[in-house]
Amino acid sequence: MSNAGDSIAVALERLAAGRPVAIPTETVYGLAADALDDVAVQGVFTLKRRPPTNPLIVHVSDVSMAQEVIRGWDGRGERLAEAFWPGPLTMIYPKAPTVPGIVTAGGSTVAVRVPRHPLALELIRQHGEPLVAPSANPSGYVSPTSAGHVREHFTEEEVYVLDGGPCLEGLESTVIDMTREVPTILRPGVIGAAAIAEVLRSEVRSGVSTAFGTTRSPGVEGPHYQPVAPVVLASTIAAVTELLERVTGFAVVLPPPTASIAIEPPHMILAMPHNAREYARELYASLRQADAMRPSAIIVGLPDASSSEGDEAAIWLAVHERLRRAAARGT
Ligand code: AMP
Ligand code: MG
């Protein structure tokens, strides 16, 4: 196996040639291209079959690179960057003219963040320009949290994979709209509203409801993160048992983390971690593992978040939102 320096050299060459490179981040693996090169960015949309109405996040190495792609950077952004960057917080600001319209789906705002993985940071620094990096999977499928997951979707010729090991957080970043008077969370992530409000010392709104409330952000509602097998959610053990009785063929069960449940063949069980952070980290790998068994259904016992507080409560909220969208049908 080649060392990190060699891999970064290959990745840099591919990026310079306008070819997509899969990069490790602390959230999920991203399909990276130069954010200022509209032809390269188009290649990412095409490869992912991503709807052109769904804007991309611009990944930068630091605040000064962020300021090159946005307008109106302010004290609030500065405080959030200091508290959470590098890390899984994406901020939305008015876009600078240098950002091609394809990146923002034609909109006047741009989403930006500094990822926390050392290889991603090193790549952006050496490339010298910001990178778009939507999840490295066909649009709508479960996001990849390892290099192996990316390789299940794309050939080495299509996508060079910079292997940085498994992703530490495992869920996409929190997205917060800084263009509104009250900063508003458009997509929940491991950094929650309470933690952000504490840093800003001001109100933070949650524009996302786990029941699919209204937001103005594209790509944050409806079906997403979906295995091929239908995902069915159950809030209680009794509900899991009832669902199992109705399945034809076999189901894979991801049980509610703290409950113990006996599953009879042909059904199968994939136990999940009890801890919120670990659950989030493993969720996508487990959904993929379940899907690979080609079951007639994947039954997921919703984690009970009612007694959690602080960061843990925020992570469960994000997990619930991903699971609801994984289970959603139609548009
Ligand atoms: P991902 O699909 O993980 O790459 O994240 C991209 C998501 O960030 C999109 O689906 C949107 O929800 C959000 N996003 C990106 N850019 C914008 C923007 N300019 N305005 C609002 N939301 C955005
Ligand atoms: Mg995605």
Short mmCIF file of N, CA and C in Angstrom, two decimals, residues 26-27 79-91 112-116 169-176 184-200 204-206 208 277 280 310-319 322:
data_model
loop_
_atom_site.label_atom_id
_atom_site.label_comp_id
_atom_site.label_asym_id
_atom_site.label_seq_id
_atom_site.Cartn_x
_atom_site.Cartn_y
_atom_site.Cartn_z
N GLU A 26 -14.59 13.62 8.56
CA GLU A 26 -15.09 13.03 9.81
C GLU A 26 -16.57 12.68 9.71
N THR A 27 -17.29 13.22 8.71
CA THR A 27 -18.73 12.93 8.58
C THR A 27 -18.91 11.68 7.73
N ARG A 79 -17.17 33.32 15.64
CA ARG A 79 -17.30 32.58 16.90
C ARG A 79 -17.62 31.11 16.65
N LEU A 80 -18.50 30.85 15.68
CA LEU A 80 -18.84 29.45 15.39
C LEU A 80 -17.63 28.70 14.82
N ALA A 81 -16.88 29.40 13.96
CA ALA A 81 -15.69 28.76 13.36
C ALA A 81 -14.68 28.43 14.46
N GLU A 82 -14.51 29.36 15.37
CA GLU A 82 -13.56 29.14 16.45
C GLU A 82 -13.97 27.95 17.33
N ALA A 83 -15.27 27.84 17.56
CA ALA A 83 -15.76 26.76 18.42
C ALA A 83 -15.81 25.41 17.71
N PHE A 84 -16.17 25.41 16.42
CA PHE A 84 -16.50 24.12 15.79
C PHE A 84 -15.66 23.74 14.57
N TRP A 85 -14.84 24.61 14.02
CA TRP A 85 -14.01 24.26 12.86
C TRP A 85 -12.59 23.96 13.29
N PRO A 86 -11.90 22.98 12.71
CA PRO A 86 -12.45 22.04 11.75
C PRO A 86 -13.50 21.16 12.44
N GLY A 87 -14.60 20.89 11.75
CA GLY A 87 -15.64 20.05 12.34
C GLY A 87 -16.92 20.06 11.54
N PRO A 88 -17.90 19.23 11.99
CA PRO A 88 -19.09 18.98 11.19
C PRO A 88 -20.18 20.06 11.28
N LEU A 89 -19.79 21.32 11.07
CA LEU A 89 -20.76 22.41 11.04
C LEU A 89 -20.62 23.16 9.71
N THR A 90 -21.72 23.20 8.94
CA THR A 90 -21.73 23.90 7.66
C THR A 90 -22.52 25.18 7.82
N MET A 91 -21.91 26.31 7.41
CA MET A 91 -22.60 27.59 7.52
C MET A 91 -22.98 28.10 6.14
N VAL A 112 -20.60 26.37 3.44
CA VAL A 112 -19.16 26.20 3.58
C VAL A 112 -18.80 25.57 4.92
N ARG A 113 -17.75 24.73 4.89
CA ARG A 113 -17.25 24.19 6.16
C ARG A 113 -15.80 23.77 6.04
N VAL A 114 -15.14 23.62 7.21
CA VAL A 114 -13.78 23.09 7.28
C VAL A 114 -13.87 21.67 7.84
N PRO A 115 -13.56 20.65 7.03
CA PRO A 115 -13.65 19.27 7.53
C PRO A 115 -12.51 18.97 8.50
N ARG A 116 -12.72 17.95 9.35
CA ARG A 116 -11.74 17.70 10.41
C ARG A 116 -10.76 16.58 10.10
N GLU A 169 -17.42 10.47 12.80
CA GLU A 169 -18.76 10.90 13.23
C GLU A 169 -19.84 10.08 12.54
N GLY A 170 -19.69 9.89 11.23
CA GLY A 170 -20.60 8.98 10.53
C GLY A 170 -21.92 9.56 10.07
N LEU A 171 -22.23 10.81 10.40
CA LEU A 171 -23.43 11.47 9.89
C LEU A 171 -23.01 12.77 9.23
N GLU A 172 -23.77 13.21 8.23
CA GLU A 172 -23.48 14.46 7.53
C GLU A 172 -23.52 15.63 8.51
N SER A 173 -22.82 16.71 8.11
CA SER A 173 -22.70 17.89 8.98
C SER A 173 -24.04 18.56 9.30
N THR A 174 -24.06 19.26 10.42
CA THR A 174 -25.17 20.16 10.74
C THR A 174 -25.09 21.32 9.75
N VAL A 175 -26.22 21.69 9.14
CA VAL A 175 -26.23 22.84 8.22
C VAL A 175 -27.00 23.98 8.87
N ILE A 176 -26.36 25.14 9.01
CA ILE A 176 -27.03 26.28 9.62
C ILE A 176 -27.03 27.48 8.68
N THR A 184 -30.63 29.57 11.54
CA THR A 184 -31.61 28.49 11.49
C THR A 184 -30.98 27.19 11.00
N ILE A 185 -31.16 26.14 11.76
CA ILE A 185 -30.62 24.83 11.38
C ILE A 185 -31.50 24.19 10.32
N LEU A 186 -30.89 23.89 9.16
CA LEU A 186 -31.63 23.29 8.05
C LEU A 186 -31.47 21.78 8.01
N ARG A 187 -30.35 21.30 8.57
CA ARG A 187 -30.14 19.85 8.64
C ARG A 187 -29.48 19.55 9.98
N PRO A 188 -30.09 18.70 10.81
CA PRO A 188 -29.48 18.40 12.10
C PRO A 188 -28.25 17.51 11.93
N GLY A 189 -27.30 17.66 12.82
CA GLY A 189 -26.10 16.83 12.80
C GLY A 189 -25.62 16.65 14.23
N VAL A 190 -24.39 16.19 14.39
CA VAL A 190 -23.92 15.92 15.75
C VAL A 190 -23.71 17.20 16.56
N ILE A 191 -23.56 18.34 15.88
CA ILE A 191 -23.51 19.61 16.61
C ILE A 191 -24.93 20.16 16.66
N GLY A 192 -25.47 20.27 17.85
CA GLY A 192 -26.89 20.60 17.99
C GLY A 192 -27.17 22.08 18.20
N ALA A 193 -28.45 22.43 18.15
CA ALA A 193 -28.89 23.82 18.31
C ALA A 193 -28.44 24.40 19.65
N ALA A 194 -28.51 23.61 20.70
CA ALA A 194 -28.17 24.14 22.03
C ALA A 194 -26.69 24.52 22.10
N ALA A 195 -25.83 23.67 21.54
CA ALA A 195 -24.39 23.95 21.57
C ALA A 195 -24.08 25.21 20.75
N ILE A 196 -24.77 25.38 19.64
CA ILE A 196 -24.55 26.56 18.78
C ILE A 196 -25.07 27.82 19.48
N ALA A 197 -26.25 27.71 20.09
CA ALA A 197 -26.83 28.86 20.79
C ALA A 197 -25.93 29.32 21.94
N GLU A 198 -25.30 28.34 22.57
CA GLU A 198 -24.42 28.68 23.70
C GLU A 198 -23.22 29.49 23.22
N VAL A 199 -22.66 29.12 22.08
CA VAL A 199 -21.53 29.85 21.53
C VAL A 199 -21.95 31.24 21.05
N LEU A 200 -23.11 31.31 20.39
CA LEU A 200 -23.57 32.60 19.85
C LEU A 200 -24.17 33.48 20.93
N VAL A 204 -31.23 30.20 18.43
CA VAL A 204 -31.01 29.47 17.19
C VAL A 204 -32.29 28.72 16.89
N ARG A 205 -32.74 28.82 15.66
CA ARG A 205 -34.00 28.16 15.32
C ARG A 205 -33.71 26.83 14.64
N SER A 206 -34.62 25.90 14.80
CA SER A 206 -34.50 24.66 14.06
C SER A 206 -35.54 24.67 12.96
N VAL A 208 -35.85 22.46 10.76
CA VAL A 208 -36.12 21.10 10.33
C VAL A 208 -36.99 20.45 11.38
N ARG A 277 -23.09 8.54 20.14
CA ARG A 277 -22.00 8.84 19.22
C ARG A 277 -21.59 7.60 18.42
N ALA A 280 -24.32 6.63 15.87
CA ALA A 280 -24.25 7.49 14.68
C ALA A 280 -23.11 7.05 13.77
N GLY A 310 -28.19 17.40 26.11
CA GLY A 310 -26.97 17.97 25.54
C GLY A 310 -26.59 17.36 24.20
N ASP A 311 -25.26 17.08 24.03
CA ASP A 311 -24.76 16.56 22.76
C ASP A 311 -25.44 15.26 22.37
N GLU A 312 -25.70 14.44 23.39
CA GLU A 312 -26.31 13.14 23.11
C GLU A 312 -27.70 13.33 22.50
N ALA A 313 -28.48 14.25 23.05
CA ALA A 313 -29.82 14.51 22.53
C ALA A 313 -29.73 15.00 21.08
N ALA A 314 -28.74 15.84 20.81
CA ALA A 314 -28.56 16.38 19.45
C ALA A 314 -28.25 15.24 18.47
N ILE A 315 -27.41 14.32 18.89
CA ILE A 315 -27.05 13.21 18.00
C ILE A 315 -28.25 12.31 17.73
N TRP A 316 -29.02 12.02 18.77
CA TRP A 316 -30.22 11.19 18.55
C TRP A 316 -31.20 11.88 17.61
N LEU A 317 -31.32 13.20 17.74
CA LEU A 317 -32.21 13.94 16.84
C LEU A 317 -31.76 13.77 15.39
N ALA A 318 -30.46 13.88 15.17
CA ALA A 318 -29.91 13.72 13.82
C ALA A 318 -30.11 12.29 13.32
N VAL A 319 -29.91 11.32 14.21
CA VAL A 319 -30.11 9.90 13.85
C VAL A 319 -31.57 9.67 13.45
N ARG A 322 -32.27 11.05 9.98
CA ARG A 322 -31.74 10.21 8.90
C ARG A 322 -32.61 8.96 8.74
#
